[in-house]
N, CA, C and O of each residue as an XYZ file, in Angstrom:
432
protein
N       0.865     -1.160     -0.003
C       0.006     -0.014     -0.009
C       0.864      1.236     -0.025
O       1.645      1.447      0.903
N       0.748      2.076     -1.049
C       1.566      3.310     -1.147
C       1.368      4.279     -0.002
O       2.316      4.944      0.416
N       0.150      4.371      0.516
C      -0.179      5.283      1.602
C       0.624      4.977      2.886
O       1.190      5.828      3.571
N       0.598      3.689      3.113
C       1.425      3.170      4.316
C       2.879      3.424      4.143
O       3.544      3.884      5.071
N       3.431      3.117      2.900
C       4.811      3.348      2.648
C       5.141      4.803      2.796
O       6.157      5.127      3.411
N       4.343      5.699      2.269
C       4.525      7.158      2.471
C       4.568      7.588      3.893
O       5.425      8.368      4.307
N       3.585      7.044      4.676
C       3.541      7.429      6.047
C       4.793      6.941      6.768
O       5.414      7.723      7.488
N       5.191      5.666      6.601
C       6.397      5.163      7.213
C       7.653      5.917      6.736
O       8.629      6.025      7.478
N       7.627      6.423      5.530
C       8.744      7.130      4.935
C       9.050      8.463      5.620
O      10.131      9.016      5.423
N       8.162      8.962      6.381
C       8.448     10.284      7.095
C       9.298     10.085      8.322
O       9.885     11.045      8.822
N       9.381      8.895      8.815
C      10.237      8.663     10.040
C      11.628      8.231      9.683
O      11.841      7.562      8.672
N      12.565      8.604     10.496
C      13.940      8.057     10.306
C      13.986      6.619     10.756
O      13.349      6.257     11.745
N      14.712      5.815     10.065
C      14.797      4.383     10.432
C      15.255      4.214     11.890
O      16.057      5.011     12.376
N      14.769      3.213     12.571
C      15.179      2.918     13.935
C      14.854      1.426     14.225
O      14.071      0.796     13.515
N      15.464      0.908     15.256
C      15.159     -0.455     15.707
C      15.681     -1.578     14.934
O      15.334     -2.726     15.211
N      16.535     -1.308     13.934
C      17.124     -2.364     13.134
C      18.341     -2.991     13.797
O      18.809     -2.530     14.838
N      18.834     -4.029     13.188
C      20.068     -4.707     13.773
C      21.233     -3.836     13.764
O      22.172     -4.104     14.513
N      21.276     -2.766     12.956
C      22.472     -1.912     12.957
C      22.477     -0.891     14.104
O      23.473     -0.200     14.320
N      21.322     -0.798     14.860
C      21.309      0.069     15.976
C      22.123     -0.465     17.085
O      22.161     -1.676     17.303
N      22.821      0.453     17.846
C      23.503      0.141     19.080
C      22.469      0.331     20.177
O      21.549      1.127     19.990
N      22.565     -0.357     21.313
C      21.656     -0.237     22.429
C      22.381      0.119     23.691
O      23.427     -0.453     24.000
N      21.822      1.085     24.445
C      22.347      1.454     25.721
C      22.059      0.317     26.654
O      21.128     -0.453     26.420
N      22.881      0.180     27.772
C      22.525     -0.693     28.829
C      21.291     -0.158     29.513
O      21.047      1.041     29.652
N      20.507     -1.195     29.942
C      19.263     -0.844     30.696
C      19.673     -0.366     32.067
O      20.132     -1.150     32.898
N      19.507      0.923     32.303
C      19.990      1.469     33.590
C      19.254      2.827     33.831
O      19.214      3.684     32.948
N      18.686      2.990     35.030
C      18.068      4.254     35.359
C      19.134      5.375     35.335
O      20.146      5.273     36.028
N      18.919      6.398     34.572
C      19.851      7.572     34.397
C      21.153      7.196     33.835
O      22.149      7.882     34.066
N      21.198      6.076     33.064
C      22.425      5.611     32.441
C      22.834      6.330     31.194
O      22.249      7.358     30.850
N      23.814      5.821     30.515
C      24.375      6.413     29.299
C      25.033      5.371     28.418
O      25.302      4.246     28.839
N      25.272      5.757     27.246
C      26.180      4.940     26.332
C      27.563      5.113     26.830
O      27.899      6.007     27.605
N      28.404      4.141     26.305
C      29.895      4.467     26.440
C      30.201      5.594     25.472
O      29.360      5.934     24.641
N      31.375      6.173     25.559
C      31.730      7.236     24.549
C      31.589      6.711     23.178
O      32.035      5.592     22.922
N      30.997      7.437     22.257
C      30.793      6.983     20.876
C      31.703      7.837     20.050
O      31.485      9.044     19.947
N      32.762      7.231     19.431
C      33.579      8.041     18.512
C      32.716      8.420     17.294
O      32.049      7.568     16.707
N      32.741      9.748     16.916
C      32.010     10.175     15.824
C      32.820      9.905     14.511
O      34.046     10.000     14.467
N      32.070      9.578     13.498
C      32.707      9.347     12.180
C      33.230     10.534     11.560
O      34.205     10.473     10.811
N      32.598     11.686     11.845
C      33.139     12.948     11.384
C      33.047     13.888     12.623
O      32.163     13.714     13.463
N      33.958     14.878     12.729
C      33.862     15.864     13.831
C      32.507     16.633     13.758
O      31.941     16.871     12.692
N      32.057     16.984     14.927
C      30.748     17.692     15.046
C      31.023     19.008     15.666
O      31.569     19.093     16.766
N      30.635     20.082     14.941
C      30.844     21.424     15.506
C      29.518     21.888     16.162
O      28.458     21.885     15.536
N      29.621     22.271     17.401
C      28.392     22.703     18.136
C      28.774     24.014     18.874
O      29.593     24.014     19.794
N      28.143     25.135     18.428
C      28.418     26.458     18.993
C      29.911     26.735     19.145
O      30.394     27.206     20.174
N      30.615     26.412     18.050
C      32.049     26.784     17.937
C      32.996     25.758     18.556
O      34.209     25.848     18.370
N      32.481     24.831     19.254
C      33.321     23.707     19.803
C      33.265     22.537     18.867
O      32.208     22.194     18.338
N      34.460     21.897     18.656
C      34.533     20.743     17.816
C      34.684     19.446     18.655
O      35.596     19.326     19.473
N      33.808     18.527     18.439
C      33.723     17.271     19.254
C      33.994     16.120     18.342
O      33.645     16.148     17.162
N      34.645     15.060     18.910
C      34.924     13.847     18.212
C      34.244     12.652     18.834
O      34.346     11.531     18.336
N      33.520     12.912     19.976
C      32.778     11.805     20.595
C      31.449     12.354     21.158
O      31.289     13.564     21.319
N      30.507     11.452     21.450
C      29.213     11.887     21.987
C      28.756     10.762     22.901
O      29.201      9.622     22.771
N      27.860     11.093     23.828
C      27.233     10.181     24.762
C      25.714     10.319     24.560
O      25.175     11.425     24.577
N      25.027      9.163     24.367
C      23.572      9.107     24.321
C      23.124      8.730     25.739
O      23.321      7.604     26.197
N      22.523      9.700     26.407
C      22.092      9.486     27.750
C      20.652      8.936     27.816
O      19.811      9.334     27.010
N      20.371      8.068     28.719
C      19.087      7.399     28.772
C      17.929      8.316     29.038
O      16.789      7.898     28.835
N      18.145      9.598     29.501
C      17.083     10.496     29.829
C      16.749     11.406     28.684
O      16.087     12.423     28.894
N      17.184     11.084     27.449
C      16.708     11.813     26.250
C      17.615     12.975     25.852
O      17.169     13.913     25.192
N      18.884     12.913     26.250
C      19.745     14.005     25.803
C      21.099     13.422     25.308
O      21.441     12.260     25.526
N      21.818     14.311     24.640
C      23.214     13.979     24.129
C      24.197     14.963     24.781
O      23.950     16.164     24.892
N      25.337     14.370     25.208
C      26.416     15.278     25.707
C      27.692     14.842     25.076
O      27.801     13.753     24.513
N      28.675     15.728     25.183
C      29.901     15.495     24.450
C      31.170     15.124     25.282
O      31.984     14.306     24.855
N      31.306     15.732     26.446
C      32.495     15.541     27.229
C      32.435     14.327     28.212
O      33.453     13.706     28.521
N      31.199     14.021     28.686
C      31.000     12.949     29.628
C      29.488     12.630     29.698
O      28.647     13.439     29.306
N      29.173     11.407     30.220
C      27.743     11.036     30.424
C      27.096     12.121     31.340
O      27.760     12.873     32.054
N      25.798     12.129     31.254
C      24.971     13.072     32.072
C      23.786     12.333     32.563
O      22.974     11.830     31.786
N      23.679     12.261     33.917
C      22.617     11.491     34.501
C      21.414     12.330     35.022
O      20.456     11.788     35.575
N      21.499     13.649     34.828
C      20.412     14.535     35.388
C      19.069     14.124     34.707
O      18.939     14.175     33.484
N      18.116     13.730     35.516
C      16.836     13.257     34.966
C      15.728     14.293     34.850
O      14.705     14.024     34.220
N      15.900     15.443     35.429
C      14.815     16.460     35.227
C      15.540     17.672     34.539
O      16.660     18.053     34.879
N      14.769     18.258     33.511
C      15.359     19.357     32.758
C      15.392     20.654     33.542
O      14.533     20.952     34.371
N      16.441     21.410     33.228
C      16.630     22.732     33.739
C      16.325     23.721     32.614
O      16.382     23.341     31.445
N      16.012     24.944     32.923
C      15.917     25.984     31.924
C      17.291     26.227     31.320
O      18.275     26.247     32.059
N      17.397     26.405     30.067
C      18.704     26.737     29.433
C      19.025     28.234     29.676
O      18.116     29.063     29.637
N      20.215     28.562     29.909
C      21.431     27.774     29.873
C      21.911     27.403     31.295
O      23.036     27.746     31.660
N      21.096     26.722     32.092
C      21.448     26.331     33.448
C      22.823     25.565     33.484
O      23.589     25.681     34.441
N      23.072     24.838     32.477
C      24.308     24.089     32.385
C      25.236     24.687     31.362
O      25.734     23.995     30.474
N      25.474     26.023     31.495
C      26.177     26.693     30.380
C      27.566     26.181     30.263
O      28.188     26.437     29.232
N      28.128     25.474     31.223
C      29.410     24.904     31.087
C      29.409     23.534     30.332
O      30.454     22.949     30.050
N      28.229     23.087     30.040
C      28.071     21.790     29.379
C      27.279     21.888     28.064
O      26.121     22.303     28.076
N      27.855     21.534     27.001
C      27.107     21.527     25.799
C      26.162     20.304     25.783
O      26.589     19.190     26.088
N      24.945     20.505     25.446
C      23.939     19.426     25.546
C      22.927     19.650     24.468
O      22.547     20.789     24.196
N      22.471     18.562     23.833
C      21.386     18.561     22.897
C      20.276     17.735     23.599
O      20.493     16.555     23.876
N      19.081     18.333     23.895
C      18.121     17.726     24.690
C      16.742     17.735     24.039
O      15.850     18.451     24.494
N      16.558     16.954     22.989
C      15.241     16.905     22.336
C      14.130     16.248     23.170
O      12.972     16.643     23.033
N      14.435     15.257     24.034
C      13.502     14.479     24.726
C      13.852     14.380     26.213
O      13.605     13.337     26.819
N      14.408     15.407     26.811
C      14.991     15.338     28.143
C      13.851     15.140     29.182
O      13.070     16.066     29.399
N      13.750     14.030     29.784
C      12.748     13.665     30.784
C      13.213     12.525     31.590
O      14.280     12.002     31.269
N      12.541     12.066     32.612
C      12.956     10.968     33.481
C      12.474      9.657     32.791
O      11.318      9.258     32.930
N      13.386      9.013     32.056
C      13.144      7.744     31.395
C      13.670      6.670     32.275
O      14.878      6.627     32.507
N      12.874      5.825     32.769
C      13.292      4.709     33.612
C      13.229      3.357     32.883
O      12.193      2.693     32.877
N      14.356      2.963     32.269
C      14.317      1.733     31.416
C      15.075      0.583     32.065
O      15.575     -0.296     31.364
N      15.166      0.574     33.342
C      15.884     -0.523     34.092
C      15.250     -1.866     33.868
O      15.971     -2.862     33.802
N      13.922     -1.958     33.745
C      13.246     -3.167     33.585
C      12.769     -3.383     32.093
O      12.921     -4.471     31.537
N      12.230     -2.379     31.518
C      11.718     -2.352     30.130
C      12.094     -1.194     29.381
O      12.325     -0.122     29.941
N      12.169     -1.358     28.111
C      12.427     -0.226     27.213
C      13.836     -0.329     26.652
O      14.733     -0.939     27.235
N      13.985      0.298     25.494
C      15.229      0.253     24.809
C      15.670      1.714     24.336
O      14.903      2.436     23.700
N      16.833      2.057     24.659
C      17.368      3.334     24.161
C      18.431      2.906     23.068
O      19.464      2.317     23.385
N      18.139      3.214     21.853
C      19.039      2.832     20.826
C      19.439      3.993     19.919
O      18.754      5.015     19.865
N      20.567      3.825     19.200
C      21.084      4.990     18.397
C      21.879      4.324     17.273
O      22.188      3.133     17.290
N      22.199      5.213     16.259
C      23.113      4.843     15.164
C      23.554      6.113     14.549
O      22.867      7.133     14.594
N      24.763      6.036     13.949
C      25.302      7.063     13.170
C      24.890      6.903     11.735
O      24.931      5.793     11.205
N      24.496      7.973     11.091
C      24.056      7.935      9.716
C      24.933      8.745      8.843
O      25.234      9.905      9.124
N      25.369      8.089      7.711
C      26.253      8.852      6.752
C      25.608      8.929      5.399
O      26.136      9.544      4.472
N      24.468      8.305      5.294
C      23.675      8.317      3.973
C      23.168      9.804      3.666
O      22.351     10.350      4.407
N      23.647     10.370      2.641
C      23.331     11.697      2.306
C      21.836     11.928      2.067
O      21.295     12.980      2.409
N      21.186     10.935      1.479
C      19.757     11.056      1.204
C      18.986     11.210      2.534
O      18.141     12.089      2.701
N      19.316     10.339      3.430
C      18.638     10.326      4.743
C      18.960     11.602      5.500
O      18.050     12.191      6.083
N      20.216     12.066      5.525
C      20.571     13.265      6.168
C      19.870     14.468      5.641
O      19.519     15.351      6.423
N      19.647     14.553      4.385
C      18.989     15.626      3.730
C      17.452     15.747      4.113
O      16.809     16.775      3.900
N      16.957     14.683      4.657
C      15.489     14.712      5.047
C      15.387     15.593      6.250
O      14.293     15.793      6.778
């Protein structure tokens, strides 16, 4: 069905075997993830990133803070926080991630 294919096509792919998974841990994080290309964020160049279980990304170290602060409360810490909330995945739930280099997907 083309309608279903078009609907599914609006989402970025996730949940495949190529995804890495964070350990199930309350307020946990991924190990340092070496970036395939340097990432420039507000003038700082980073070569690694952490995917934190509470819905944010940090660059220098894992971050276990489970409740969001108003920005720039952590002005000494660069953070990308699209889903920052208290995610408790110790028993159930998966936090997964992947690095994408496919230009077509990145242009979406």
